[in-house]
Amino acid sequence: MKIKIAIAGYGNLGKGVECAVNDNPDTELFGVFTRRNPDDIKTLTGAKTFKIDEIQNYKDEIDVVILCGGSATDLPVQTPELAKYFNVVDSFDTHAKIPQHFDNVDKSAKEANKIAMISVGWDPGMFSLNRLYAKALLPNGEDYTFWGKGVSQGHSDAVRRIDGVLDARQYTVPIDAALEAVRSGKNPELSTREKHKRVCYVVAEDGADKDRIENEIKTMPNYFADYDTTVNFITAEEMERDHSGLPHGGFVIRSGNTGIDKSKKHIIEYSLKLDSNPEFTASVLVAFARAAYKMNKEGLKGCKTVFDVPPAYLLPISAEEIRKEIL
Amino acid sequence: MKIKIAIAGYGNLGKGVECAVNDNPDTELFGVFTRRNPDDIKTLTGAKTFKIDEIQNYKDEIDVVILCGGSATDLPVQTPELAKYFNVVDSFDTHAKIPQHFDNVDKSAKEANKIAMISVGWDPGMFSLNRLYAKALLPNGEDYTFWGKGVSQGHSDAVRRIDGVLDARQYTVPIDAALEAVRSGKNPELSTREKHKRVCYVVAEDGADKDRIENEIKTMPNYFADYDTTVNFITAEEMERDHSGLPHGGFVIRSGNTGIDKSKKHIIEYSLKLDSNPEFTASVLVAFARAAYKMNKEGLKGCKTVFDVPPAYLLPISAEEIRKEIL
């Protein structure tokens, strides 16, 4: 009996989940639920499509719903609502609002005897786990998170809103010198500007004032003003050819000291280099959907995060096999 | 109320645990238990010393015993024995015998309603966890573990047993070209010789035949014959000055593909660079001792590995704080 997974929301992330469900031996796709007209959607693998409003009708046929909407407006409403009927997993990533989201979701899930796993992905998600493990192992230390090289959708959108800009892509790039200083164990204090730089590729309207666009980008508060930013004007063809992917990744590094005189230095580093941010996030979601299903089968309920999941629940093989093959 | 930890066995690992217990805000050392005469041992922090045979007398005063003996003869006997009275944590690292050790320990711990956490450290331990997470996230992929640069005690001992050798230190060194091939996502097939090389530093007896010693090292089956090995003869002073530490570390890398046509490549890399292998292993043991204590408080019992521990149990702060600060 495979774990039956439903997808709620069919953008890049939903498509990634569709592929990831296919790639795992113990999961199968029940279908895709959407706000759009289901008949208008052609899925990658031929999965069935349904109206999101009718998802409750399939309450007994779905083991886990993976929510693939956005953190700004979709998930704060959808996750607590769907947790009333299903085990759910989401990738809620608005850090400041996680405690509130947790409480809302926890209430629904507990009442329904379901597991609702929130903020699953790579950051929050795998990076959070690595921050936790590293902090537990090296209590005397400092940790550092670097993002990139990768496309930031939020920053790309901010550039696109500038007058005269037809299209834009923004890469967040960690600065090598900062990474090396951290890896050396020096525990440096690093300013925002010292950790990351920003590189923009912009397609401008014919006749647009490129100097003005460049200046508006570089001085944009919050998004760019605190960083060294490079702006490259390119053609629509170059954009399509060279910047159509959504790569991302980054580094979590902790350096700390042990010993009676604290003289021994240790560096723990975790890094991701991802060709596709949504496809990798989707793969994380599916692994934790498996865990949510197993934990619920054992009688657990309520809101959970990656911190609450015994790692063995993430694999489709038995505890004995895991110990034998992986320990 | 701090978690009261006892140390069984006072070598390098036991000393590391003593320091790590000191470095954590919620743990305190009950004392050190030893097979030697307790009065002969001067601990690093002034911790009390006791005869190991008398440990049962302190059954109600100790929350967790961390076993710091060796995997060959100590732990197979000590862990199942002490699990009859205490929550215990060990670093059993004989991979092939883990299933047997698990079963023995599980029986004792279940009967006593205790938690016994085995094979805790960095490999087995943190490297195992990273192999598990990476495999769960990228089911279509390959993983690779590299060790070093670091001192292998077993290989150093093997060289010391050669006639004419006074002292020896063996470093296991991962080969850069292999690491780079793996990081490129090529999923290369690598022979033993292609992954690691071995570098030995040897202090020979006056007048010993160095050519013979070098040849005996390089042709030693299992230990060296399958590797490219370099042998350097040095003085006792140089050994003391340059090779008295026990550094180690390594890399766990998984590369895998996702997407409808498997065209997207992802690389997950975890690495450790450790000034002191025993002190870092000790830090891992103490973090998992905290988890063992908490899990037992919640009524859990039996043998556990790092795969069974919800990560949140590893930190001395509440689940709310962990979500707020680390997620």
XYZ file of C-alpha atoms in Angstrom:
654
model
C 0.000 0.000 0.000
C 1.615 3.215 -1.124
C 1.188 6.542 0.673
C -1.411 8.554 -1.261
C -0.373 12.133 -1.667
C -2.416 15.057 -2.947
C -0.978 18.340 -4.171
C -2.743 21.620 -3.380
C -1.591 24.295 -5.827
C 0.083 23.599 -9.150
C 2.919 26.062 -9.749
C 6.649 25.267 -9.888
C 6.570 23.734 -6.417
C 3.493 21.603 -7.151
C 5.110 20.300 -10.316
C 8.231 19.478 -8.323
C 6.149 17.497 -5.840
C 4.506 15.613 -8.700
C 7.959 14.526 -9.923
C 9.219 13.709 -6.413
C 6.197 11.541 -5.621
C 6.985 9.658 -8.811
C 10.621 9.210 -7.805
C 9.855 7.523 -4.481
C 9.011 3.820 -4.290
C 6.374 4.100 -1.553
C 4.370 7.162 -2.605
C 1.717 7.662 -5.259
C -0.114 10.728 -6.429
C -3.819 10.902 -5.746
C -4.129 14.092 -7.756
C -3.679 17.819 -8.026
C -6.148 20.249 -6.408
C -6.328 23.730 -7.870
C -8.223 27.010 -7.715
C -8.135 27.129 -11.500
C -10.439 25.156 -13.757
C -9.110 21.592 -13.392
C -9.817 20.880 -17.046
C -7.423 23.642 -18.082
C -4.459 22.002 -16.373
C -2.283 19.468 -18.094
C -0.096 17.782 -15.491
C 3.458 16.590 -16.169
C 2.707 12.949 -15.446
C -0.966 12.839 -16.376
C -2.082 13.130 -12.745
C -5.787 13.811 -12.228
C -6.894 17.358 -11.414
C -9.658 18.478 -9.039
C -11.200 21.669 -7.729
C -9.610 22.648 -4.423
C -13.092 23.334 -3.008
C -13.959 19.672 -3.364
C -10.940 18.268 -1.549
C -12.965 17.327 1.561
C -14.868 14.784 -0.522
C -11.648 12.769 -0.766
C -10.920 12.840 2.950
C -10.714 9.057 3.258
C -8.720 8.508 0.093
C -5.768 10.828 0.697
C -3.025 10.122 3.249
C -1.175 13.449 3.094
C -1.852 16.774 1.360
C 1.235 18.746 0.359
C 0.426 22.451 0.184
C 2.244 24.222 -2.603
C 0.861 27.746 -2.251
C 2.662 30.906 -1.145
C 3.498 31.952 2.406
C 2.099 35.460 2.071
C -1.598 34.725 1.612
C -2.223 31.045 0.745
C -0.677 28.999 3.540
C -1.815 31.060 6.555
C -5.375 30.191 5.519
C -4.992 26.831 3.747
C -2.785 24.935 6.193
C -5.000 25.360 9.288
C -8.092 24.716 7.157
C -6.837 21.514 5.503
C -5.326 20.249 8.777
C -8.915 19.795 9.945
C -9.265 16.889 7.524
C -5.844 15.713 6.414
C -2.262 15.164 7.417
C -0.597 18.135 5.734
C 2.881 19.424 4.934
C 3.694 23.001 3.956
C 6.784 25.111 3.234
C 5.711 28.229 5.159
C 8.793 30.448 5.116
C 7.893 33.793 6.666
C 10.263 33.381 9.625
C 8.715 36.068 11.833
C 5.241 34.583 11.531
C 6.118 30.953 12.225
C 5.021 30.988 15.926
C 1.573 32.329 14.968
C 1.240 29.892 12.056
C 2.323 27.030 14.334
C -0.379 27.845 16.883
C -3.156 28.109 14.282
C -2.187 24.871 12.598
C -1.600 23.025 15.867
C -5.167 23.715 17.002
C -6.730 22.318 13.826
C -4.459 19.298 13.655
C -4.910 18.336 17.296
C -8.696 18.525 17.041
C -8.618 16.354 13.947
C -5.996 13.878 15.242
C -3.816 14.731 12.272
C -0.163 15.664 11.792
C 0.553 19.049 10.224
C 4.205 19.584 9.356
C 5.070 23.219 8.679
C 8.054 25.142 7.300
C 9.505 22.168 5.456
C 12.054 22.809 2.699
C 15.693 23.797 2.801
C 15.535 27.156 4.598
C 13.489 26.871 6.718
C 14.041 23.126 6.746
C 17.351 21.395 6.121
C 19.363 24.531 6.942
C 17.413 24.868 10.207
C 18.171 21.248 11.082
C 21.838 21.809 10.435
C 21.868 24.967 12.551
C 20.280 22.933 15.346
C 22.615 19.936 15.172
C 25.700 22.135 14.932
C 24.624 24.284 17.882
C 23.933 21.177 19.965
C 27.379 19.754 19.188
C 29.365 22.950 19.624
C 27.725 25.067 22.327
C 30.757 27.385 22.359
C 30.619 28.682 18.831
C 29.050 30.851 16.182
C 27.026 29.912 13.194
C 26.690 31.509 9.838
C 24.207 31.002 7.029
C 25.075 32.055 3.481
C 22.631 31.832 0.594
C 23.398 31.348 -3.087
C 24.541 31.490 -5.661
C 20.871 31.525 -6.514
C 17.870 33.342 -7.869
C 15.852 35.320 -5.343
C 12.302 35.619 -6.600
C 11.493 38.497 -4.249
C 14.443 40.572 -5.416
C 13.786 39.746 -9.068
C 10.200 40.932 -8.633
C 11.357 44.141 -6.954
C 13.525 44.972 -9.971
C 10.706 44.138 -12.382
C 8.517 46.756 -10.732
C 10.923 49.558 -11.733
C 9.713 51.770 -14.557
C 11.294 50.804 -17.873
C 12.170 47.229 -16.820
C 10.662 44.438 -18.948
C 12.220 41.489 -17.152
C 14.796 40.905 -14.434
C 16.639 38.172 -12.600
C 18.516 38.717 -9.343
C 21.202 36.380 -8.048
C 22.228 36.381 -4.405
C 25.931 35.502 -4.247
C 27.892 34.669 -1.093
C 31.215 36.472 -0.894
C 34.170 34.073 -0.999
C 36.316 36.063 1.408
C 33.576 35.899 4.038
C 33.115 32.144 3.538
C 36.857 31.609 3.888
C 37.048 33.743 7.029
C 34.261 31.664 8.577
C 35.842 28.367 7.520
C 39.133 29.413 9.080
C 37.399 29.373 12.480
C 38.032 33.068 13.166
C 34.359 33.658 14.089
C 34.361 36.990 12.238
C 31.693 39.632 12.699
C 30.334 40.173 9.218
C 28.163 43.013 7.976
C 25.364 42.396 5.494
C 27.555 43.830 2.725
C 30.456 41.562 3.621
C 28.421 38.343 3.446
C 26.533 38.597 0.156
C 26.536 40.557 -3.046
C 23.680 40.944 -5.511
C 23.915 40.544 -9.255
C 21.023 41.647 -11.480
C 20.274 40.885 -15.104
C 17.803 43.336 -16.592
C 15.934 43.561 -19.881
C 15.079 47.258 -20.341
C 12.471 48.814 -22.604
C 13.780 50.332 -25.809
C 14.956 53.840 -25.052
C 14.715 53.462 -21.286
C 17.211 55.414 -19.181
C 19.566 52.656 -18.059
C 21.499 54.886 -15.689
C 18.296 55.746 -13.856
C 17.245 52.064 -13.669
C 20.660 51.038 -12.381
C 20.560 53.798 -9.783
C 17.037 52.894 -8.668
C 18.077 49.281 -8.168
C 21.272 50.044 -6.271
C 19.621 52.485 -3.888
C 16.446 50.480 -3.223
C 16.058 50.245 0.567
C 16.028 46.791 2.225
C 16.465 44.992 -1.081
C 19.724 46.425 -2.423
C 20.981 49.514 -0.586
C 22.925 47.491 2.012
C 24.691 45.359 -0.591
C 27.222 45.751 -3.352
C 25.046 45.299 -6.397
C 25.999 44.765 -10.001
C 23.493 45.495 -12.771
C 23.876 43.923 -16.217
C 21.590 44.916 -19.074
C 20.885 42.049 -21.441
C 18.472 41.189 -24.242
C 15.277 39.200 -23.822
C 16.944 36.401 -25.790
C 19.914 36.305 -23.421
C 17.531 36.246 -20.467
C 15.686 33.283 -21.906
C 18.869 31.451 -22.856
C 21.021 32.047 -19.774
C 18.682 32.773 -16.880
C 15.577 30.653 -17.193
C 16.505 28.237 -14.394
C 15.900 28.655 -10.687
C 19.175 27.483 -9.160
C 19.895 28.123 -5.510
C 21.764 26.788 -2.516
C 23.957 27.998 0.266
C 26.011 27.142 3.305
C 25.441 26.651 7.023
C 28.735 26.767 8.873
C 29.365 26.600 12.595
C 32.763 26.968 14.146
C 33.324 26.294 17.809
C 35.852 25.282 20.398
C 36.189 22.457 22.897
C 38.569 21.294 25.566
C 39.658 22.327 29.017
C 41.334 25.471 27.655
C 39.013 25.788 24.620
C 42.025 25.378 22.370
C 40.562 22.831 19.948
C 38.687 24.256 16.989
C 36.037 22.447 14.976
C 34.238 23.448 11.794
C 30.908 21.909 10.749
C 29.743 22.809 7.259
C 26.579 21.880 5.380
C 26.029 23.046 1.850
C 23.528 22.686 -0.942
C 24.082 23.332 -4.629
C 20.732 23.066 -6.352
C 19.895 23.247 -10.047
C 16.245 23.786 -9.176
C 15.118 25.408 -5.958
C 11.451 24.324 -6.344
C 12.279 20.737 -7.326
C 14.618 20.274 -4.362
C 12.139 21.888 -1.966
C 9.511 19.516 -3.342
C 11.781 16.538 -2.647
C 12.140 17.652 0.962
C 8.352 18.035 1.237
C 7.750 14.487 0.029
C 10.283 12.961 2.454
C 8.597 14.773 5.351
C 5.155 13.803 4.058
C 6.267 10.187 4.532
C 7.296 11.027 8.099
C 3.990 12.813 8.767
C 2.092 9.764 7.574
C 4.129 7.373 9.748
C 3.941 9.586 12.831
C 0.175 9.894 12.458
C -0.127 6.107 12.042
C 1.577 5.799 15.424
C -1.041 8.037 16.997
C 0.842 11.320 17.017
C -1.001 14.517 16.182
C -0.617 18.296 16.100
C 1.732 20.723 14.416
C 5.294 19.524 13.917
C 8.428 20.933 12.347
C 11.550 19.259 10.990
C 12.919 19.423 14.554
C 10.290 16.965 15.785
C 10.863 14.212 13.241
C 13.015 11.196 14.150
C 15.184 10.943 11.012
C 14.422 7.233 10.499
C 10.845 8.184 9.524
C 12.139 9.891 6.386
C 13.193 6.750 4.539
C 10.963 4.101 2.945
C 12.903 1.227 4.527
C 12.726 -0.408 7.951
C 14.645 0.711 11.033
C 16.706 -2.500 10.858
C 17.687 -1.861 7.253
C 18.540 1.755 8.023
C 20.837 0.706 10.880
C 22.456 -1.962 8.770
C 22.978 0.093 5.630
C 23.437 3.664 6.779
C 24.656 3.778 10.391
C 18.007 20.593 38.092
C 20.857 19.715 35.816
C 21.231 16.365 34.060
C 23.684 14.301 36.081
C 26.155 12.514 33.862
C 28.655 9.844 34.783
C 31.644 8.839 32.681
C 32.681 5.186 32.443
C 36.295 4.980 31.284
C 38.780 7.828 31.480
C 40.934 7.931 28.344
C 40.934 10.659 25.693
C 37.210 10.231 25.078
C 36.324 10.316 28.777
C 38.347 13.503 29.218
C 36.544 15.004 26.250
C 33.187 14.172 27.843
C 34.315 15.790 31.080
C 35.025 19.031 29.180
C 31.804 18.837 27.146
C 29.644 18.323 30.238
C 31.279 21.460 31.630
C 30.535 23.395 28.452
C 26.788 22.754 28.515
C 24.475 24.803 30.711
C 22.141 21.973 31.700
C 24.544 19.105 32.436
C 26.756 18.393 35.414
C 29.287 15.672 36.064
C 28.486 13.163 38.770
C 31.898 11.588 38.454
C 34.266 9.318 36.590
C 34.087 5.525 36.953
C 37.237 3.571 36.197
C 38.786 0.109 36.302
C 41.964 1.681 37.631
C 42.502 2.731 41.224
C 40.300 5.852 41.518
C 42.837 7.516 43.787
C 45.460 7.357 41.053
C 43.409 9.460 38.645
C 43.581 13.223 38.595
C 40.688 14.533 36.529
C 40.900 17.668 34.378
C 38.185 19.519 36.277
C 38.547 17.923 39.701
C 35.630 15.538 39.092
C 35.269 12.750 41.630
C 36.499 9.268 40.710
C 34.941 5.915 41.591
C 35.515 2.219 40.998
C 33.506 1.028 38.009
C 32.413 -2.034 40.042
C 30.559 0.220 42.447
C 28.553 2.152 39.876
C 25.296 0.348 40.743
C 25.406 1.967 44.183
C 24.752 5.312 42.490
C 21.812 4.100 40.466
C 19.435 6.761 41.754
C 21.910 9.625 41.573
C 22.985 9.395 37.934
C 20.739 10.365 34.996
C 22.911 9.108 32.138
C 26.147 7.112 31.939
C 28.362 7.880 28.954
C 30.515 4.875 28.112
C 33.964 5.820 26.941
C 35.546 2.399 26.445
C 36.567 0.710 23.220
C 34.332 -1.069 20.720
C 36.451 -4.207 20.514
C 36.070 -5.581 24.029
C 34.657 -2.951 26.450
C 31.360 -1.814 24.972
C 29.943 -5.192 23.877
C 29.965 -6.141 27.574
C 29.558 -2.801 29.357
C 26.691 -1.248 27.413
C 24.188 -4.112 27.860
C 25.295 -4.488 31.492
C 24.963 -0.816 32.459
C 21.696 -0.452 30.499
C 20.147 -2.655 33.184
C 20.475 0.241 35.650
C 21.034 3.473 33.746
C 20.233 5.452 30.652
C 23.438 5.001 28.672
C 25.140 6.388 25.578
C 28.029 4.726 23.774
C 30.091 5.274 20.627
C 30.173 1.645 19.442
C 31.732 1.836 15.990
C 32.272 -1.703 14.714
C 29.839 -1.324 11.806
C 29.387 -5.028 11.098
C 28.474 -5.827 14.697
C 25.944 -3.052 15.242
C 22.840 -5.262 14.717
C 24.063 -7.742 17.355
C 25.045 -4.988 19.774
C 21.666 -3.314 19.210
C 19.784 -6.490 20.118
C 21.817 -7.135 23.282
C 21.458 -3.587 24.498
C 17.787 -3.353 23.560
C 16.919 -6.316 25.753
C 18.602 -4.863 28.853
C 17.254 -1.366 28.332
C 13.675 -2.486 27.729
C 13.638 -4.646 30.834
C 14.977 -1.752 32.886
C 12.764 0.921 31.277
C 15.866 2.818 30.255
C 17.123 4.412 27.048
C 20.375 3.080 25.617
C 21.728 5.136 22.735
C 24.406 3.339 20.733
C 26.883 4.257 18.000
C 26.859 7.966 18.768
C 29.714 10.104 17.466
C 30.539 11.418 14.033
C 30.929 8.185 12.064
C 28.841 6.353 13.034
C 26.757 9.297 14.157
C 26.612 12.652 12.409
C 27.871 11.204 9.124
C 25.210 8.490 9.335
C 22.516 11.120 9.895
C 23.703 13.051 6.898
C 23.740 9.943 4.731
C 20.162 9.299 5.832
C 18.838 12.820 5.249
C 20.546 13.095 1.872
C 19.246 9.729 0.723
C 15.708 10.660 1.800
C 15.864 13.937 -0.131
C 17.497 12.610 -3.284
C 16.315 9.039 -3.859
C 17.868 9.103 -7.342
C 21.486 9.589 -6.433
C 24.726 8.286 -5.061
C 26.471 9.073 -1.844
C 30.108 9.177 -0.969
C 31.896 9.329 2.369
C 35.472 10.574 2.560
C 37.515 10.578 5.765
C 40.318 12.900 6.746
C 42.603 14.546 6.749
C 43.007 12.820 10.076
C 44.844 10.403 12.287
C 43.688 6.798 12.139
C 44.545 5.109 15.421
C 44.148 1.622 13.965
C 46.555 2.300 11.120
C 49.037 4.049 13.409
C 48.986 1.001 15.688
C 49.523 -1.335 12.734
C 52.668 0.555 11.755
C 53.923 0.585 15.358
C 53.818 -3.202 15.415
C 56.440 -3.413 12.646
C 59.879 -4.483 13.797
C 62.210 -1.498 14.191
C 59.418 1.092 14.569
C 59.447 3.114 17.799
C 56.468 5.343 17.057
C 54.165 6.059 14.143
C 51.312 8.261 13.080
C 49.123 7.554 10.070
C 47.004 10.192 8.349
C 44.118 9.237 6.096
C 43.844 11.878 3.371
C 40.962 12.233 0.902
C 42.110 12.753 -2.658
C 41.123 16.162 -4.027
C 40.478 14.942 -7.566
C 37.953 12.407 -6.249
C 36.212 15.016 -4.094
C 35.976 17.356 -7.062
C 34.621 14.625 -9.334
C 31.912 13.869 -6.761
C 31.074 17.551 -6.247
C 30.695 17.993 -9.990
C 27.724 15.626 -9.854
C 29.284 13.077 -12.206
C 28.537 10.194 -9.797
C 31.937 8.621 -10.517
C 32.787 5.033 -9.618
C 35.826 5.359 -7.395
C 38.225 2.636 -6.344
C 39.647 2.535 -2.828
C 42.939 3.917 -4.155
C 41.207 6.789 -5.931
C 39.353 8.007 -2.835
C 42.021 8.156 -0.128
C 45.772 8.103 0.248
C 47.724 7.262 3.393
C 50.607 9.258 4.801
C 52.768 7.795 7.567
C 55.260 9.435 9.902
C 57.596 6.921 11.466
C 60.257 7.102 14.171
C 62.617 4.185 13.517
C 65.097 2.573 15.874
C 68.714 3.587 15.385
C 70.174 1.431 12.659
C 66.828 -0.026 11.558
C 66.459 -0.915 7.896
C 64.206 1.904 6.680
C 63.712 0.396 3.246
C 62.374 -2.776 4.811
C 60.057 -0.836 7.140
C 58.721 1.272 4.269
C 58.143 -1.843 2.204
C 56.390 -3.667 5.045
C 54.062 -0.706 5.509
C 53.236 -0.246 1.837
C 52.471 -3.918 1.241
C 50.490 -4.562 4.439
C 47.211 -6.217 3.381
C 43.903 -4.476 4.286
C 45.661 -1.550 5.924
C 47.877 -0.167 3.153
C 48.211 -2.435 0.125
C 45.140 -0.992 -1.621
C 46.257 2.618 -1.180
C 48.981 4.936 -2.370
C 51.033 5.304 0.771
C 53.793 7.751 1.599
C 56.233 6.967 4.412
C 58.223 9.761 6.084
C 60.909 8.985 8.649
C 61.161 11.626 11.341
C 62.743 12.063 14.773
C 60.971 11.517 18.083
C 61.175 15.293 18.649
C 59.470 16.007 15.340
C 56.758 13.455 16.173
C 56.108 15.150 19.503
C 56.178 18.646 18.016
C 54.178 18.130 14.825
C 52.000 15.067 15.335
C 50.768 14.965 18.912
C 47.204 16.026 18.082
C 44.334 13.812 16.980
C 42.731 15.845 14.196
C 40.157 14.249 11.939
C 37.137 14.991 9.802
C 35.725 14.185 6.440
C 32.940 14.654 3.951
C 29.554 13.107 3.201
C 28.404 14.090 -0.259
C 25.309 12.995 -2.137
C 24.553 14.002 -5.669
C 21.235 13.241 -7.245
C 18.765 14.282 -9.884
C 15.166 15.419 -9.929
C 12.516 16.455 -12.415
C 10.375 14.882 -15.061
C 13.432 14.188 -17.251
C 15.887 13.926 -14.299
C 17.762 16.887 -15.749
C 18.190 18.877 -12.545
C 21.245 18.050 -10.475
C 21.648 18.697 -6.762
C 24.655 18.318 -4.487
C 24.335 17.964 -0.705
C 27.600 18.150 1.204
C 28.326 17.814 4.921
C 31.826 18.191 6.220
C 33.696 18.211 9.498
C 37.135 19.637 10.192
C 38.088 18.670 13.709
C 41.139 19.641 15.739
C 40.396 16.824 18.162
C 38.561 13.666 17.183
C 37.938 12.540 20.810
C 36.787 15.962 22.019
C 34.316 16.354 19.152
C 33.034 12.790 19.580
C 32.586 13.580 23.274
C 30.539 16.674 22.408
C 28.242 14.550 20.257
C 27.880 12.027 23.103
C 26.815 14.715 25.560
C 24.199 16.198 23.203
C 22.691 12.731 22.702
C 22.908 12.025 26.442
C 20.580 15.014 26.878
C 18.214 13.489 24.316
C 18.380 10.073 26.006
C 17.460 11.671 29.319
C 14.515 13.588 27.831
C 13.216 10.611 25.872
C 13.350 8.420 28.968
C 11.520 11.110 30.987
C 8.745 10.854 28.408
C 8.478 7.131 29.011
C 10.481 5.858 26.064
C 12.796 2.902 26.543
C 15.011 0.477 24.654
C 17.981 0.788 22.333
C 18.050 3.863 20.110
C 20.414 5.295 17.543
C 20.860 8.822 16.217
C 18.159 7.956 13.658
C 15.515 7.704 16.392
C 16.111 11.050 18.062
C 13.866 14.018 17.232
C 16.501 16.751 16.758
C 14.755 19.172 19.144
C 15.756 16.902 22.055
C 19.406 17.742 21.467
C 19.260 21.356 22.643
C 18.870 22.647 26.203
C 16.127 25.122 25.217
C 12.379 24.729 24.739
C 10.674 23.712 21.512
C 9.191 27.225 21.242
C 12.588 28.858 21.544
C 14.079 26.449 19.028
C 11.349 27.268 16.495
C 11.723 30.983 17.095
C 15.511 31.143 16.998
C 16.634 28.365 14.671
C 13.847 27.469 12.220
